[in-house]
Amino acid sequence: MEQLLAWVKKLAVFMILCSYMEHLIPSHYKRYFHMCTGLILILMISTPLLRIVHGDMESEVICLLENLRTSSKGYQTDSTLEQEYRDYYMSQYKSAVTEQIEAQARSEGLCAEKITFSVDEDPESSSYGCLTDLALTVTKENGRQAESSAVTRLKKNISRQMGIQESRIHLSDSQTLLVRQ
């Protein structure tokens, strides 16, 4: 929500400055000014949308995690409604984590075939919403056995991005276990 508010503020400041500058520019340059400011405005509007489309899921995962935390405290009156709300956001969070792990694997030239993980679902815990275990089956995108260097990089990237210890990540291919603890 704060990001949206900051984005709207930037657009408003830009539009105010453009209207002020328009009065300072000679009339025969106004069409060039309008063209340039129009292109800049298009970029300012499309940048957040392109991030969402191109899979910048990290901010979305953080937002979902924050919704999980606030929803567990916000609905204390009706326990069934609270549980439904928490279950909905947890399922959304899990699907976003799955997409993020698949994107990480693709960035290493790997294909994530089977993703199994567990999440701390205790709202009172300080690690609420964090991954506790991750099991992942990977192959190369062409179907062959994955190289251990790519798997090691993937493991480090997932550990850093998801905040899970590398020892809790278990990667394997369809034949053998690639990385142990």
Coordinates of C-alpha atoms in Angstrom, one line a residue:
M1 CA 0.0 0.0 0.0
E2 CA 2.9 2.4 0.8
Q3 CA 4.5 1.6 -2.6
L4 CA 1.2 2.5 -4.3
L5 CA 1.0 5.8 -2.4
A6 CA 4.6 6.7 -3.2
W7 CA 4.0 5.9 -6.9
V8 CA 0.9 8.2 -7.0
K9 CA 2.8 10.9 -5.2
K10 CA 5.6 10.7 -7.8
L11 CA 3.1 10.9 -10.7
A12 CA 1.4 13.9 -9.0
V13 CA 4.7 15.8 -8.5
F14 CA 5.7 15.1 -12.1
M15 CA 2.4 16.4 -13.5
I16 CA 2.6 19.6 -11.4
L17 CA 6.2 20.2 -12.5
C18 CA 5.2 19.6 -16.1
S19 CA 2.4 22.1 -16.0
Y20 CA 4.6 24.6 -14.3
M21 CA 7.4 24.1 -16.9
E22 CA 4.9 24.4 -19.7
H23 CA 4.3 28.0 -18.9
L24 CA 8.0 28.7 -18.9
I25 CA 8.7 27.2 -22.4
P26 CA 8.3 29.3 -25.6
S27 CA 5.2 28.3 -27.5
H28 CA 7.1 26.9 -30.6
Y29 CA 8.8 24.3 -28.3
K30 CA 5.6 23.1 -26.5
R31 CA 4.9 20.2 -28.8
Y32 CA 8.3 18.8 -28.2
F33 CA 7.9 19.3 -24.5
H34 CA 4.5 17.5 -24.6
M35 CA 6.0 14.6 -26.5
C36 CA 8.9 14.2 -24.1
T37 CA 6.8 14.5 -21.0
G38 CA 4.2 12.1 -22.5
L39 CA 6.9 9.5 -23.0
I40 CA 8.2 9.9 -19.5
L41 CA 4.7 9.7 -18.1
I42 CA 4.2 6.4 -20.0
L43 CA 7.4 5.0 -18.5
M44 CA 6.4 6.1 -15.0
I45 CA 3.0 4.4 -15.3
S46 CA 4.2 1.3 -17.0
T47 CA 7.3 0.5 -14.8
P48 CA 5.3 -1.0 -11.8
L49 CA 3.1 -2.9 -14.2
L50 CA 6.0 -4.4 -16.1
R51 CA 7.6 -5.5 -12.8
I52 CA 4.5 -7.5 -12.0
V53 CA 4.2 -8.9 -15.5
H54 CA 7.9 -9.9 -15.7
G55 CA 7.8 -11.8 -12.4
D56 CA 9.2 -9.5 -9.8
M57 CA 7.4 -11.7 -7.2
E58 CA 9.6 -10.8 -4.3
S59 CA 7.6 -7.7 -3.4
E60 CA 4.4 -9.6 -3.9
V61 CA 5.6 -12.4 -1.6
I62 CA 6.5 -9.8 1.1
C63 CA 3.1 -8.2 0.7
L64 CA 1.3 -11.5 1.0
L65 CA 3.4 -12.4 4.1
E66 CA 2.5 -9.0 5.6
N67 CA -1.2 -9.7 4.9
L68 CA -0.9 -13.0 6.6
R69 CA 0.5 -11.4 9.7
T70 CA -2.1 -8.7 9.9
S71 CA -5.0 -11.0 9.0
S72 CA -4.1 -13.2 11.9
K73 CA -4.5 -10.3 14.3
G74 CA -7.3 -8.4 12.6
Y75 CA -10.1 -11.0 12.8
Q76 CA -10.4 -12.1 16.4
T77 CA -14.2 -12.0 16.6
D78 CA -15.2 -15.0 14.4
S79 CA -12.8 -17.9 14.5
T80 CA -14.2 -19.6 11.4
L81 CA -13.9 -16.4 9.4
E82 CA -10.4 -15.9 10.8
Q83 CA -9.4 -19.4 9.8
E84 CA -10.8 -19.1 6.3
Y85 CA -9.1 -15.7 5.8
R86 CA -5.8 -17.2 7.1
D87 CA -6.1 -20.3 4.9
Y88 CA -6.8 -18.1 1.8
Y89 CA -3.8 -15.9 2.3
M90 CA -1.6 -18.9 3.1
S91 CA -2.6 -20.7 -0.1
Q92 CA -1.9 -17.4 -2.0
Y93 CA 1.5 -17.1 -0.3
K94 CA 2.4 -20.7 -1.0
S95 CA 1.6 -20.4 -4.7
A96 CA 3.7 -17.2 -4.9
V97 CA 6.6 -18.9 -3.2
T98 CA 6.2 -21.8 -5.7
E99 CA 6.3 -19.4 -8.6
Q100 CA 9.3 -17.6 -7.2
I101 CA 11.2 -20.9 -6.7
E102 CA 10.4 -21.9 -10.3
A103 CA 11.6 -18.6 -11.6
Q104 CA 14.9 -19.0 -9.6
A105 CA 15.4 -22.5 -11.2
R106 CA 14.7 -21.1 -14.7
S107 CA 17.3 -18.4 -14.1
E108 CA 19.9 -21.1 -13.5
G109 CA 18.8 -23.1 -16.6
L110 CA 17.0 -25.7 -14.6
C111 CA 13.4 -27.0 -14.5
A112 CA 11.7 -27.4 -11.2
E113 CA 9.6 -30.5 -11.5
K114 CA 8.4 -31.2 -7.9
I115 CA 8.4 -28.5 -5.2
T116 CA 7.5 -29.5 -1.6
F117 CA 7.9 -27.1 1.3
S118 CA 6.5 -26.4 4.7
V119 CA 5.8 -23.0 6.2
D120 CA 5.6 -21.9 9.8
E121 CA 1.9 -21.3 10.2
D122 CA 1.8 -20.4 13.9
P123 CA 0.8 -16.7 14.0
E124 CA 2.4 -16.2 17.4
S125 CA 5.8 -17.4 16.1
S126 CA 8.5 -14.9 15.2
S127 CA 9.2 -16.9 12.0
Y128 CA 5.5 -16.9 11.0
G129 CA 5.3 -17.4 7.2
C130 CA 8.9 -18.5 6.8
L131 CA 9.9 -21.7 5.0
T132 CA 11.0 -24.4 7.4
D133 CA 11.8 -27.2 4.9
L134 CA 12.1 -27.3 1.1
A135 CA 12.4 -30.4 -1.2
L136 CA 12.9 -29.7 -4.9
T137 CA 13.4 -32.0 -7.8
V138 CA 15.2 -30.4 -10.7
T139 CA 16.5 -31.3 -14.2
K140 CA 18.0 -29.3 -17.0
E141 CA 15.5 -27.6 -19.2
N142 CA 16.3 -30.1 -22.0
G143 CA 15.4 -33.0 -19.6
R144 CA 19.0 -34.1 -18.8
Q145 CA 20.6 -34.4 -15.4
A146 CA 21.4 -31.1 -13.9
E147 CA 24.9 -29.9 -13.3
S148 CA 26.0 -29.7 -9.7
S149 CA 27.3 -26.2 -10.0
A150 CA 24.0 -24.9 -11.2
V151 CA 22.2 -26.8 -8.4
T152 CA 24.6 -25.3 -5.8
R153 CA 24.0 -21.8 -7.1
L154 CA 20.2 -22.4 -7.1
K155 CA 20.4 -23.6 -3.5
K156 CA 22.4 -20.5 -2.4
N157 CA 20.0 -18.2 -4.2
I158 CA 16.9 -19.8 -2.7
S159 CA 18.5 -19.8 0.7
R160 CA 19.3 -16.1 0.4
Q161 CA 16.0 -15.0 -1.1
M162 CA 13.7 -17.1 1.0
G163 CA 15.5 -16.9 4.3
I164 CA 15.9 -20.6 4.8
Q165 CA 19.1 -22.3 5.9
E166 CA 20.8 -24.2 3.1
S167 CA 20.8 -27.4 5.3
R168 CA 17.0 -27.3 5.2
I169 CA 16.9 -27.3 1.3
H170 CA 17.0 -30.8 -0.3
L171 CA 17.6 -30.8 -4.1
S172 CA 17.4 -33.9 -6.2
D173 CA 17.0 -34.9 -9.8
S174 CA 14.8 -37.7 -11.1
Q175 CA 17.6 -40.4 -10.5
T176 CA 19.8 -39.4 -7.5
L177 CA 20.0 -36.9 -4.7
L178 CA 22.2 -34.0 -5.9
V179 CA 22.8 -32.0 -2.8
R180 CA 22.8 -33.3 0.8
Q181 CA 22.8 -30.9 3.7

